[in-house]
PDB file of C-alpha atoms in Angstrom:
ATOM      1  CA  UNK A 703      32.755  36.543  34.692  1.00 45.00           C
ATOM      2  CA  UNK A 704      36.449  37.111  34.986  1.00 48.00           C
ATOM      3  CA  UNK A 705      38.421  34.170  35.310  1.00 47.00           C
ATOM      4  CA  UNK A 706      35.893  31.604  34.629  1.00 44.00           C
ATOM      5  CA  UNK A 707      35.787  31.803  30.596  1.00 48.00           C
ATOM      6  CA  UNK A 708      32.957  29.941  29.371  1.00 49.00           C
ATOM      7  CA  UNK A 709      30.977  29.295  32.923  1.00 44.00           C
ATOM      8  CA  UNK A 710      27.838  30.832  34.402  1.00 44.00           C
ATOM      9  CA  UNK A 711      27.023  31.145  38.164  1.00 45.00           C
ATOM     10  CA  UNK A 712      23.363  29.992  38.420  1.00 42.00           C
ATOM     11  CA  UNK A 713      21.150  31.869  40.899  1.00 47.00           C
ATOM     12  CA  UNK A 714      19.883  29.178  42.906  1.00 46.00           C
ATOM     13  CA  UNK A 715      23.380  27.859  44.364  1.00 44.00           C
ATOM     14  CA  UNK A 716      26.070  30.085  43.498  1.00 49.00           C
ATOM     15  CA  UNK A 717      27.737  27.344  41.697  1.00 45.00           C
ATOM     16  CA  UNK A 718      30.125  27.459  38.769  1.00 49.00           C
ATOM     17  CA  UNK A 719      28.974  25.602  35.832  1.00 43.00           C
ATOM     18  CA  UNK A 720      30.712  25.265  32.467  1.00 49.00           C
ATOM     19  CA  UNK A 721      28.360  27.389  29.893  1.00 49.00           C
ATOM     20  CA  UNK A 722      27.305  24.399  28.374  1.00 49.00           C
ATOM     21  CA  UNK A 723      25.820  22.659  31.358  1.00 47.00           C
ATOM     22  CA  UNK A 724      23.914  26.395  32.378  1.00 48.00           C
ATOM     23  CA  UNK A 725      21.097  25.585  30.356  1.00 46.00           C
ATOM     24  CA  UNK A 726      20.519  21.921  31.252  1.00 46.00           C
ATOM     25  CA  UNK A 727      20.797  22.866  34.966  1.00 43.00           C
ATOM     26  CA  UNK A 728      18.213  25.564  34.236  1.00 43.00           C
ATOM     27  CA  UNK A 729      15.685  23.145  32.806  1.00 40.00           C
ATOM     28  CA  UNK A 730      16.282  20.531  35.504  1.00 41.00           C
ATOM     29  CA  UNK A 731      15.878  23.147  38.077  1.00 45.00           C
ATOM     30  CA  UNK A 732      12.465  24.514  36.162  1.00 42.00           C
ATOM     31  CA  UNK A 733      11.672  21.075  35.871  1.00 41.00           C
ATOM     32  CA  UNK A 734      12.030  20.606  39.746  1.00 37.00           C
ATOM     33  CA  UNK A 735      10.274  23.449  40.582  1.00 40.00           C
ATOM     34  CA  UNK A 736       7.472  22.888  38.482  1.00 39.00           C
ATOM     35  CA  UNK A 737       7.302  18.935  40.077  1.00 37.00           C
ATOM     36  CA  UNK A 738       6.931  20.934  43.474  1.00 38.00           C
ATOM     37  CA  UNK A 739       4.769  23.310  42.402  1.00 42.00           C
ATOM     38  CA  UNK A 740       2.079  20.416  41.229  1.00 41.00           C
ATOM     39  CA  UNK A 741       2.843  18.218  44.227  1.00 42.00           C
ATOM     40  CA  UNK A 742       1.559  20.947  46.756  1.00 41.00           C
ATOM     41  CA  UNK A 743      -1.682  21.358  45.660  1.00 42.00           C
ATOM     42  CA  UNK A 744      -2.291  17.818  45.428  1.00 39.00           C
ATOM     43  CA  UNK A 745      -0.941  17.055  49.202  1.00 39.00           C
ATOM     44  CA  UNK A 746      -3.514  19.911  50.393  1.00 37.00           C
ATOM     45  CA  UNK A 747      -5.808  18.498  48.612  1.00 37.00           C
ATOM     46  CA  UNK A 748      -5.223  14.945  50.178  1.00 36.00           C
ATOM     47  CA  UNK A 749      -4.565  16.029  53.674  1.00 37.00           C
ATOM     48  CA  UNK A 750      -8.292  18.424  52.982  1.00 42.00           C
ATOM     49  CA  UNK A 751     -10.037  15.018  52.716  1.00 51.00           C
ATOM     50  CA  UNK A 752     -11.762  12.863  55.265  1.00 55.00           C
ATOM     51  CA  UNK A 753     -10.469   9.855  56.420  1.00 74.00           C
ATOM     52  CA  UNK A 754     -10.760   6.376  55.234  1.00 91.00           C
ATOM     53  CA  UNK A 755     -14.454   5.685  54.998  1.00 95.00           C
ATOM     54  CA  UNK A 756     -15.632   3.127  58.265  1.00 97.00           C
ATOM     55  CA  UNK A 757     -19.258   2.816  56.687  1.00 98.00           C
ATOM     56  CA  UNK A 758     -22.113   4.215  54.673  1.00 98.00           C
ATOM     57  CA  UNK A 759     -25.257   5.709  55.470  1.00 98.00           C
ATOM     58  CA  UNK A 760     -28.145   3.331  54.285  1.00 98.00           C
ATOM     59  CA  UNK A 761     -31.368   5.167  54.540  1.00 98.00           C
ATOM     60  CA  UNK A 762     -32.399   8.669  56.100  1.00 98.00           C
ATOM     61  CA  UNK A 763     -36.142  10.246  56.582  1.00 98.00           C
ATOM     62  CA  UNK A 764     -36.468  13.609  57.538  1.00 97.00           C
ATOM     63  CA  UNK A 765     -33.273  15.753  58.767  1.00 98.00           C
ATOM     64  CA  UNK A 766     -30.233  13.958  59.242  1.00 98.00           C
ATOM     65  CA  UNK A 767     -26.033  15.577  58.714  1.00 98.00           C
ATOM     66  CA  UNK A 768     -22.525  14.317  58.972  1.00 98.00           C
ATOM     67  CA  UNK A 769     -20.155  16.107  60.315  1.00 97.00           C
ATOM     68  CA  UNK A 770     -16.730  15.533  59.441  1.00 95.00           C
ATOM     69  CA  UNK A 771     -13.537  17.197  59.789  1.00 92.00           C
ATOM     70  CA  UNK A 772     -15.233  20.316  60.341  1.00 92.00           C
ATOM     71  CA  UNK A 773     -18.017  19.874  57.452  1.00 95.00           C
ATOM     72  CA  UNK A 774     -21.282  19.596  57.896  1.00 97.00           C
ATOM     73  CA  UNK A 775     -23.320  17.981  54.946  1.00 97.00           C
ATOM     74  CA  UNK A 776     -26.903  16.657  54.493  1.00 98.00           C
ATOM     75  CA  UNK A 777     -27.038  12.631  55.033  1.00 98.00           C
ATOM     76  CA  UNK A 778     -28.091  10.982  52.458  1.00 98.00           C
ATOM     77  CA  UNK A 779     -28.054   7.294  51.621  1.00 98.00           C
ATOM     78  CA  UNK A 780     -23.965   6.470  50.294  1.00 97.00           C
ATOM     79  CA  UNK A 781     -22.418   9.021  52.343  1.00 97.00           C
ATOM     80  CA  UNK A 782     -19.852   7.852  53.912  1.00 97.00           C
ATOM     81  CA  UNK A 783     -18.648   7.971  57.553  1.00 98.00           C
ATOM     82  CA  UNK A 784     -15.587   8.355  58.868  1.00 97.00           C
ATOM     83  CA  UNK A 785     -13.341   7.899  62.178  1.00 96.00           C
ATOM     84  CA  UNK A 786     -14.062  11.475  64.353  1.00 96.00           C
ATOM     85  CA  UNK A 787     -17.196  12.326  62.056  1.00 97.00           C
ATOM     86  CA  UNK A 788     -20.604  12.960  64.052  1.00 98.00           C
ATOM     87  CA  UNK A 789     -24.110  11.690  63.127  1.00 98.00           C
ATOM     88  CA  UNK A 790     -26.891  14.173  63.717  1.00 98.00           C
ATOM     89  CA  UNK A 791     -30.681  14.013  62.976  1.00 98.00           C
ATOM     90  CA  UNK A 792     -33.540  16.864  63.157  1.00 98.00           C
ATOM     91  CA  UNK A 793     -36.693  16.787  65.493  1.00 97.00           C
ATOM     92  CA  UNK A 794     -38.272  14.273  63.215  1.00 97.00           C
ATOM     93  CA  UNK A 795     -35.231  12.827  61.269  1.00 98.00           C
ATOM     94  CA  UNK A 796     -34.046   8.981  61.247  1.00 98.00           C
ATOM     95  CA  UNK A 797     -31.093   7.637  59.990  1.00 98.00           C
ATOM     96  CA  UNK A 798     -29.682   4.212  59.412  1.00 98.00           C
ATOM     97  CA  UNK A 799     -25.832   3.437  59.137  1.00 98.00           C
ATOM     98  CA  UNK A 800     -23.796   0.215  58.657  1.00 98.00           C
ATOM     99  CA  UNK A 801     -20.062  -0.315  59.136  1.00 98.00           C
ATOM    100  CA  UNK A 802     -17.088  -1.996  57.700  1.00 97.00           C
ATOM    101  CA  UNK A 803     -17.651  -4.915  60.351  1.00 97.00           C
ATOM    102  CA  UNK A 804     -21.655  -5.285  59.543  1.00 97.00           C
ATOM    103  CA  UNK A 805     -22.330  -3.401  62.753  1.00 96.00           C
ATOM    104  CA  UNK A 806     -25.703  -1.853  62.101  1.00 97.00           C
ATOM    105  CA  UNK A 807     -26.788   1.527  63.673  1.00 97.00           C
ATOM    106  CA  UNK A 808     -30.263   3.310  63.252  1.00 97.00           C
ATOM    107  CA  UNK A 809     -30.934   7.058  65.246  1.00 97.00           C
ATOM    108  CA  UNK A 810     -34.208   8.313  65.834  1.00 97.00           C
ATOM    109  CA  UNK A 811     -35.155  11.919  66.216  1.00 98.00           C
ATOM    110  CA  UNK A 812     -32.747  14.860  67.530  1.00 97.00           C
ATOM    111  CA  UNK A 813     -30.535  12.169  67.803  1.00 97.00           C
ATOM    112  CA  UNK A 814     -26.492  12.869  68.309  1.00 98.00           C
ATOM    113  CA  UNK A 815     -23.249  10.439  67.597  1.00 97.00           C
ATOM    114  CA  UNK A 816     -19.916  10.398  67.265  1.00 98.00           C
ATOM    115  CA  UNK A 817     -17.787   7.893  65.899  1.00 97.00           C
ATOM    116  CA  UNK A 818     -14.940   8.106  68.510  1.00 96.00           C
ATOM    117  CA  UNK A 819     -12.963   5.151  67.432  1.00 96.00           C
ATOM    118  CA  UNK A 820     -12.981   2.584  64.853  1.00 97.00           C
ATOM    119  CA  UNK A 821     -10.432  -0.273  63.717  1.00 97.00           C
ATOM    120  CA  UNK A 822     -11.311  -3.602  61.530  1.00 96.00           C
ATOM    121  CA  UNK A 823      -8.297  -5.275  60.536  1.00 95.00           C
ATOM    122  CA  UNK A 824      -8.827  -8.924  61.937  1.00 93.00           C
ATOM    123  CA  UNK A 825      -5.547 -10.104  59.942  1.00 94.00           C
ATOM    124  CA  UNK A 826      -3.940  -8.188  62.106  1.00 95.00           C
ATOM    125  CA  UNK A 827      -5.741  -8.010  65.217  1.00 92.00           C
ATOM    126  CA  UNK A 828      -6.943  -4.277  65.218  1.00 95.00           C
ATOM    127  CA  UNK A 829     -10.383  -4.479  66.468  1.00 97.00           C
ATOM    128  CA  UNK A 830     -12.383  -1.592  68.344  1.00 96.00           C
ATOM    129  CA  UNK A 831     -15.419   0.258  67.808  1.00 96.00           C
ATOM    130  CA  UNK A 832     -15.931   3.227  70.594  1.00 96.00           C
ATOM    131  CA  UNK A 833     -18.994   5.663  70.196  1.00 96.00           C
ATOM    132  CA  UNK A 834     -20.075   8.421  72.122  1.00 96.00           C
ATOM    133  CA  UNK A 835     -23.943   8.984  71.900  1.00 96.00           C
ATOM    134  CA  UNK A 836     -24.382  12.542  73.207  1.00 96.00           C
ATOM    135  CA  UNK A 837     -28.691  12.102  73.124  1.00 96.00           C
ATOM    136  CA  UNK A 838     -31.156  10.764  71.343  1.00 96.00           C
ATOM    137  CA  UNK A 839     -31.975   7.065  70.526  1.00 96.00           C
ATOM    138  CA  UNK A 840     -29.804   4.711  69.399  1.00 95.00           C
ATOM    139  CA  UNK A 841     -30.765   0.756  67.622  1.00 95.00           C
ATOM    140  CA  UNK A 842     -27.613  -1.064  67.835  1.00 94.00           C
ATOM    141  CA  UNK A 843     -27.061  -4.535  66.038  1.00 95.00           C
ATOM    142  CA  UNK A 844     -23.320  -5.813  66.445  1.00 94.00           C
ATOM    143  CA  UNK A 845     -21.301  -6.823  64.028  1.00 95.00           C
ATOM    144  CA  UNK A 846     -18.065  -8.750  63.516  1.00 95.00           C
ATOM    145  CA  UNK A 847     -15.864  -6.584  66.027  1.00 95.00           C
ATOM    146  CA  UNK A 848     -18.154  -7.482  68.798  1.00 92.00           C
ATOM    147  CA  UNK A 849     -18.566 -11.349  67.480  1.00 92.00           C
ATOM    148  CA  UNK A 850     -14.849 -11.736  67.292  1.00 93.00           C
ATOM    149  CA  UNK A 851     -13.910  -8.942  70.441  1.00 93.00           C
ATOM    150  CA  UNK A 852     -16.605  -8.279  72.622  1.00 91.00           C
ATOM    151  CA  UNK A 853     -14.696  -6.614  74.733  1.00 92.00           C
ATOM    152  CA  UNK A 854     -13.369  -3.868  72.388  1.00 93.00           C
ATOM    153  CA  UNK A 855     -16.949  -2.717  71.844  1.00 93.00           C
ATOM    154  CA  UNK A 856     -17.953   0.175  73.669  1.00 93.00           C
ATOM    155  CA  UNK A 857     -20.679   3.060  73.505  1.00 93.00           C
ATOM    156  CA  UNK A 858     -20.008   6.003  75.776  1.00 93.00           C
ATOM    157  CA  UNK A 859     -22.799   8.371  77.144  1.00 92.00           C
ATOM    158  CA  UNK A 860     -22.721  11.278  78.870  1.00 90.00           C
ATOM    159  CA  UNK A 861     -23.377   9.033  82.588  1.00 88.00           C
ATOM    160  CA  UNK A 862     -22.396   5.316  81.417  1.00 77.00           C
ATOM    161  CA  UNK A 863     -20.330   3.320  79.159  1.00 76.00           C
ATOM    162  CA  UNK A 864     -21.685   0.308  77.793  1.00 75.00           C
ATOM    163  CA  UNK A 865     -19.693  -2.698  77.275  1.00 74.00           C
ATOM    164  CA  UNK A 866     -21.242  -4.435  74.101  1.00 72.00           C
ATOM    165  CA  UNK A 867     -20.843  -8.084  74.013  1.00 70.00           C
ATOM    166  CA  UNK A 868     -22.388  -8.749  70.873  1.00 65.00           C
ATOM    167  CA  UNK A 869     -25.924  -8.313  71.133  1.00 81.00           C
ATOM    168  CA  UNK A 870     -28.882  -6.282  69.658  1.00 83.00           C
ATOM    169  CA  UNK A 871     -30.233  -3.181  71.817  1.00 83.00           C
ATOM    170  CA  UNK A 872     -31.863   0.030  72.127  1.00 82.00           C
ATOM    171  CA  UNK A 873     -30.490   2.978  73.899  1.00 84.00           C
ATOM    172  CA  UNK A 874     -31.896   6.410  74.729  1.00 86.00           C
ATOM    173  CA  UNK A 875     -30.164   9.566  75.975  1.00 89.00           C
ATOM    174  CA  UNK A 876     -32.123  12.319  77.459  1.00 85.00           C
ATOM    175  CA  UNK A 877     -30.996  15.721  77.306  1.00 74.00           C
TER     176      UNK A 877
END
């Protein structure tokens, strides 16, 4: 380069370096780019995963799936649940949940719910559960959001909501 003995114009900025520094701002720059490159994958990867788990399935006869973000996977007893997912069971399928809170949930047959909303952070005072049961049957057993909120408990069907104030019921849906 005329006029600038001993300095190299790297690619990437147009900038003048002294010959000396060309190679060390090459490797930083490689270096950089190579951070990025690993990074990306790994954020996909995190933003491709569910949610923070609210609960675990406990037991499950017959036909039963969780749907989350999308997915659709066989229930089976460990998998866990998540804010948004949706609980489904066959013709002759059961399945039995608990939650973060103790809140115990069992659905019978061609049974259908979805987690709508759930927060357990008593420290700080975050306490709801919302569900939405679509049809089926529905054994509900509270737990501590409904012990120490009653009145953040709620389970939505398609012609009621039901205000829980921390009880033990059964609940059917018909199609």
């Amino acid at each position: 380069m005329r006029g600038h003995v001993g300095s190299v114009r790297t690619p990437a900025n147009g900038l003048r370096l002294p010959a000396s520094r060309s190679f060390a701002a090459a490797v930083a720059i490689a270096a950089v780019a190579a951070l990025l490159a690993l990074a990306a994958p790994a954020d996909a990867a995190r933003a491709a995963e569910p949610g923070p788990s609210i609960g675990i399935v406990k037991t499950v006869k017959g036909e039963a799936w969780v749907l989350a973000d999308g997915v659709q996977t066989a229930a089976t007893p460990g998998t866990p649940l998540t804010k948004g997912c949706v609980v489904r069971t066959g013709p002759a399928g059961t399945i039995g949940m608990t939650l973060k809170d103790d809140t115990v949930l069992a659905l019978g047959p061609g049974s259908e719910l979805l987690f709508d909303d759930f927060q357990f952070a008593p420290a700080s005072g975050a306490l709801g559960l919302v569900l939405g049961m679509v049809r089926g049957t529905l054994e509900y057993v509270s737990g501590a959001i409904a012990r120490l909120r009653p009145e953040s408990v709620s389970i939505q069907t398609p012609s009621a909501t039901l205000g829980v104030r921390g009880t033990r019921f059964l609940l059917k849906v018909a199609e």
